[in-house]
Coordinates of C-alpha atoms in Angstrom, one line a residue:
X1120 CA 0.0 0.0 0.0
X1121 CA 2.9 2.3 0.6
X1122 CA 3.9 2.4 -3.0
X1123 CA 0.4 3.3 -3.9
X1124 CA 0.2 6.2 -1.5
X1125 CA 3.5 7.4 -2.8
X1126 CA 2.3 7.3 -6.2
X1127 CA -0.9 9.3 -5.2
X1128 CA 1.3 11.9 -3.4
X1129 CA 3.5 12.2 -6.4
X1130 CA 0.5 12.5 -8.7
X1131 CA -1.1 15.3 -6.5
X1132 CA 2.0 17.3 -6.0
X1133 CA 1.9 19.0 -9.4
X1134 CA -1.8 19.8 -8.8
X1135 CA -1.0 21.4 -5.5
X1136 CA 1.7 23.5 -7.0
X1137 CA -0.5 24.6 -9.8
X1138 CA -3.3 25.5 -7.4
X1139 CA -0.9 27.5 -5.3
X1140 CA 0.2 29.4 -8.4
X1141 CA -3.4 30.0 -9.4
X1142 CA -4.2 31.2 -5.9
X1143 CA -1.3 33.6 -5.9
X1144 CA -2.3 34.8 -9.4
X1145 CA -5.8 35.3 -8.3
X1146 CA -4.7 37.2 -5.2
X1147 CA -2.5 39.4 -7.4
X1148 CA -5.4 40.0 -9.8
X1149 CA -7.6 40.7 -6.8
X1150 CA -5.0 43.2 -5.3
X1151 CA -4.8 44.8 -8.7
X1152 CA -8.5 45.2 -8.9
X1153 CA -8.4 46.6 -5.3
X1154 CA -5.7 49.0 -6.4
X1155 CA -7.7 50.0 -9.5
X1156 CA -10.8 50.5 -7.3
X1157 CA -8.9 52.6 -4.9
X1158 CA -7.4 54.7 -7.7
X1159 CA -10.8 55.0 -9.3
X1160 CA -12.3 56.1 -5.9
X1161 CA -9.5 58.6 -5.5
X1162 CA -10.2 60.0 -9.0
X1163 CA -14.0 60.0 -8.1
X1164 CA -13.2 61.9 -4.9
X1165 CA -11.0 64.4 -6.8
X1166 CA -13.7 64.8 -9.4
X1167 CA -16.2 65.3 -6.6
X1168 CA -14.0 68.0 -5.0
X1169 CA -13.5 69.6 -8.4
X1170 CA -17.3 69.4 -9.1
X1171 CA -18.1 71.0 -5.7
X1172 CA -15.4 73.7 -6.3
X1173 CA -16.9 74.3 -9.7
X1174 CA -20.4 74.5 -8.3
X1175 CA -19.2 76.9 -5.6
X1176 CA -17.5 79.0 -8.2
X1177 CA -20.7 79.0 -10.2
X1178 CA -22.8 80.0 -7.3
X1179 CA -20.3 82.8 -6.5
X1180 CA -20.4 83.9 -10.2
X1181 CA -24.3 83.9 -10.1
X1182 CA -24.3 86.0 -6.9
X1183 CA -21.8 88.5 -8.4
X1184 CA -23.9 88.6 -11.6
X1185 CA -27.0 89.3 -9.5
X1186 CA -25.2 92.0 -7.6
X1187 CA -23.9 93.5 -10.8
X1188 CA -27.4 93.4 -12.3
X1189 CA -28.8 95.2 -9.3
X1190 CA -26.0 97.8 -9.4
X1191 CA -26.5 98.3 -13.1
X1192 CA -30.2 98.8 -12.5
X1193 CA -29.6 101.3 -9.8
X1194 CA -27.0 103.1 -11.9
X1195 CA -29.5 103.3 -14.8
X1196 CA -32.0 104.8 -12.4
X1197 CA -29.5 107.2 -11.1
X1198 CA -28.5 108.2 -14.7
X1199 CA -32.1 108.7 -15.6
X1200 CA -32.7 110.8 -12.5
X1201 CA -29.6 112.9 -13.3
X1202 CA -30.8 113.3 -16.9
X1203 CA -34.1 114.6 -15.6
X1204 CA -32.3 117.0 -13.3
X1205 CA -30.1 118.2 -16.1
X1206 CA -33.1 118.7 -18.4
X1207 CA -34.9 120.7 -15.6
X1208 CA -31.8 122.8 -15.0
X1209 CA -31.4 123.5 -18.7
X1210 CA -35.0 124.6 -18.7
X1211 CA -34.3 126.9 -15.8
X1212 CA -31.2 128.2 -17.5
X1213 CA -33.1 128.8 -20.8
X1214 CA -35.8 130.5 -18.7
X1215 CA -33.2 132.7 -17.0
X1216 CA -31.5 133.5 -20.4
X1217 CA -34.9 134.5 -21.7
X1218 CA -35.6 136.6 -18.7
X1219 CA -32.2 138.3 -19.1
X1220 CA -32.9 139.0 -22.7
X1221 CA -36.1 140.6 -21.7
X1222 CA -34.6 142.5 -18.8
X1223 CA -31.8 144.1 -20.7
X1224 CA -34.0 146.4 -22.9
X1225 CA -35.9 147.4 -19.7
X1226 CA -32.7 148.2 -17.8
X1227 CA -31.5 150.2 -20.8
X1228 CA -34.6 152.3 -20.8
X1229 CA -34.4 152.8 -17.1
X1230 CA -30.9 154.2 -17.4
X1231 CA -31.9 156.4 -20.2
X1232 CA -34.9 157.7 -18.3
X1233 CA -32.7 158.3 -15.2
X1234 CA -30.3 160.4 -17.5
X1235 CA -33.1 162.4 -18.9
X1236 CA -34.6 163.0 -15.5
X1237 CA -31.3 164.3 -14.1
X1238 CA -31.0 166.7 -17.1
X1239 CA -34.5 168.1 -16.4
X1240 CA -34.1 168.1 -12.7
X1241 CA -32.8 170.9 -10.4
X1242 CA -29.0 171.2 -11.2
X1243 CA -27.6 169.9 -7.8
X1244 CA -24.7 167.6 -7.4
X1245 CA -24.6 167.2 -11.2
X1246 CA -21.1 165.8 -11.3
X1247 CA -21.9 163.0 -8.8
X1248 CA -25.2 162.1 -10.4
X1249 CA -24.1 162.2 -14.0
X1250 CA -21.1 160.0 -13.0
X1251 CA -23.4 157.5 -11.4
X1252 CA -25.4 157.3 -14.7
X1253 CA -22.1 157.0 -16.7
X1254 CA -21.1 154.0 -14.5
X1255 CA -24.4 152.3 -15.2
X1256 CA -24.0 152.8 -18.9
X1257 CA -20.5 151.2 -18.7
X1258 CA -21.9 148.3 -16.7
X1259 CA -24.6 147.9 -19.3
X1260 CA -22.0 146.8 -21.9
X1261 CA -19.7 145.0 -19.5
X1262 CA -19.9 141.1 -20.2
X1263 CA -18.6 140.3 -16.7
X1264 CA -21.5 142.0 -15.0
X1265 CA -24.7 139.8 -14.5
X1266 CA -28.1 141.2 -15.4
X1267 CA -29.1 140.7 -11.7
X1268 CA -26.2 142.8 -10.5
X1269 CA -26.8 145.5 -13.2
X1270 CA -30.5 145.6 -12.2
X1271 CA -29.6 145.9 -8.5
X1272 CA -27.2 148.9 -9.3
X1273 CA -30.0 150.6 -11.3
X1274 CA -32.5 150.2 -8.5
X1275 CA -29.9 151.6 -6.1
X1276 CA -29.4 154.7 -8.3
X1277 CA -33.1 155.2 -8.4
X1278 CA -33.3 154.8 -4.6
X1279 CA -30.7 157.5 -4.2
X1280 CA -32.6 159.8 -6.6
X1281 CA -35.7 159.2 -4.7
X1282 CA -34.1 160.1 -1.3
X1283 CA -33.2 163.5 -2.7
X1284 CA -36.9 164.4 -2.8
X1285 CA -37.3 163.8 1.0
X1286 CA -34.2 165.5 2.3
X1287 CA -32.8 168.9 3.2
X1288 CA -29.1 169.2 2.1
X1289 CA -26.5 171.9 2.2
X1290 CA -23.0 171.9 0.7
X1291 CA -20.3 174.1 -0.7
X1292 CA -19.6 173.9 -4.5
X1293 CA -19.0 175.8 -7.7
X1294 CA -21.8 177.9 -9.2
X1295 CA -21.7 178.3 -12.9
X1296 CA -23.4 181.5 -14.1
X1297 CA -22.8 182.0 -17.7
X1298 CA -19.0 182.1 -18.3
X1299 CA -18.2 182.8 -14.7
X1300 CA -17.8 180.3 -11.9
X1301 CA -17.6 181.0 -8.2
X1302 CA -17.7 178.9 -4.9
X1303 CA -21.0 179.4 -3.0
X1304 CA -23.1 177.7 -0.4
X1305 CA -26.0 175.6 -1.7
X1306 CA -29.2 174.7 0.0
X1307 CA -31.5 172.1 -1.5
X1308 CA -35.1 171.7 -0.2
X1309 CA -36.2 168.3 -1.5
X1310 CA -36.8 168.7 -5.2
X1311 CA -38.8 171.8 -4.8
X1312 CA -36.2 174.5 -4.6
X1313 CA -32.4 175.0 -4.9
X1314 CA -30.9 178.1 -3.5
X1315 CA -27.4 179.5 -3.3
X1316 CA -25.7 182.1 -1.2
X1317 CA -22.2 183.7 -1.6
X1318 CA -19.6 183.0 1.0
X1319 CA -19.8 186.5 2.3
X1320 CA -23.6 186.4 2.5
X1321 CA -24.1 189.4 0.3
X1322 CA -25.7 187.5 -2.7
X1323 CA -28.5 185.1 -2.7
X1324 CA -30.4 183.3 -5.5
X1325 CA -32.5 180.4 -6.6
X1326 CA -32.9 178.1 -9.6
X1327 CA -35.7 179.1 -11.8
X1328 CA -36.8 175.8 -13.4
X1329 CA -39.3 177.5 -15.7
X1330 CA -36.6 179.6 -17.4
X1331 CA -33.7 177.3 -16.7
X1332 CA -31.4 179.9 -15.0
X1333 CA -30.4 181.4 -11.7
X1334 CA -32.5 184.3 -10.4
X1335 CA -31.4 186.7 -7.6
X1336 CA -33.1 186.9 -4.3
X1337 CA -33.5 190.0 -2.0
X1338 CA -31.0 190.1 0.9
X1339 CA -33.9 189.7 3.2
X1340 CA -33.7 186.0 2.6
X1341 CA -30.2 185.8 4.0
X1342 CA -31.4 184.8 7.5
X1343 CA -33.8 182.1 6.3
X1344 CA -31.0 180.6 4.1
X1345 CA -28.5 180.6 7.0
X1346 CA -31.1 178.8 9.2
X1347 CA -31.9 176.3 6.4
X1348 CA -28.2 175.5 5.9
X1349 CA -27.7 175.1 9.7
X1350 CA -30.7 172.7 9.9
X1351 CA -29.4 170.7 6.9
X1352 CA -26.0 170.4 8.7
X1353 CA -27.7 169.3 12.0
X1354 CA -26.4 172.5 13.6
X1355 CA -29.8 173.7 14.5
X1356 CA -33.2 172.1 15.4
X1357 CA -35.7 172.0 12.5
X1358 CA -38.1 174.9 12.3
X1359 CA -40.3 176.7 9.7
X1360 CA -38.4 178.6 7.1
X1361 CA -39.6 181.6 5.2
X1362 CA -38.3 180.7 1.7
X1363 CA -39.8 181.3 -1.7
X1364 CA -41.5 178.3 -3.2
X1365 CA -42.3 177.7 -6.9
X1366 CA -45.8 178.7 -8.0
X1367 CA -48.1 175.8 -8.8
X1368 CA -50.4 176.4 -11.7
X1369 CA -53.7 174.5 -11.7
X1370 CA -55.6 173.9 -15.0
X1371 CA -59.3 173.7 -14.7
X1372 CA -61.1 171.7 -17.4
X1373 CA -63.8 173.6 -19.2

């Protein structure tokens, strides 16, 4: 029986070696599959991370796009609002320009009327008053002076002229009588009368508006003129003055 068992052992030995080799080969293949699976899983994990990163980047991009859209809409609204404001300002500018064009002829006529009025008025402070009109005429053609400023200056000149009609004023100045000129004392009573008196008090006179010339006054008016000049200079309290006044003619309709 021993030879038989030996034969069996000898016969099965190659089979055992072959099985061992097959097992090892199977194990190697199995390990290779495991390695491939691990590598595949790593790639899947990497792809998953990349996908999540891409998704996050996409979401961020969408958020930025929404923010930019909102910003763009707000900017468009702001631009539209500014455009409306610009249009409104332009209308106001056009209106002001139209007003200025309409005002200039009026201001020119006011200056011309003031000049004519001074020429027809009592001849007091003529140098000062005519110089004021000349300055207004110069401002009228000055491009650096606004219409508003020019109008203000014209109204100021009218106000000054208006004040002359409500004041009593005395001053020393030159009296032109024909070709002669002498220094005298003047007394202006509103716009009613204009008197003069020589420095020595020997000669008195008044402006005759009807004839456009100076007329002499009797010496009896010397005291009244002295008092009037003192009142005008605040050297004496106001009181009634006995001075000649222009005659007022009244026309009665038939």
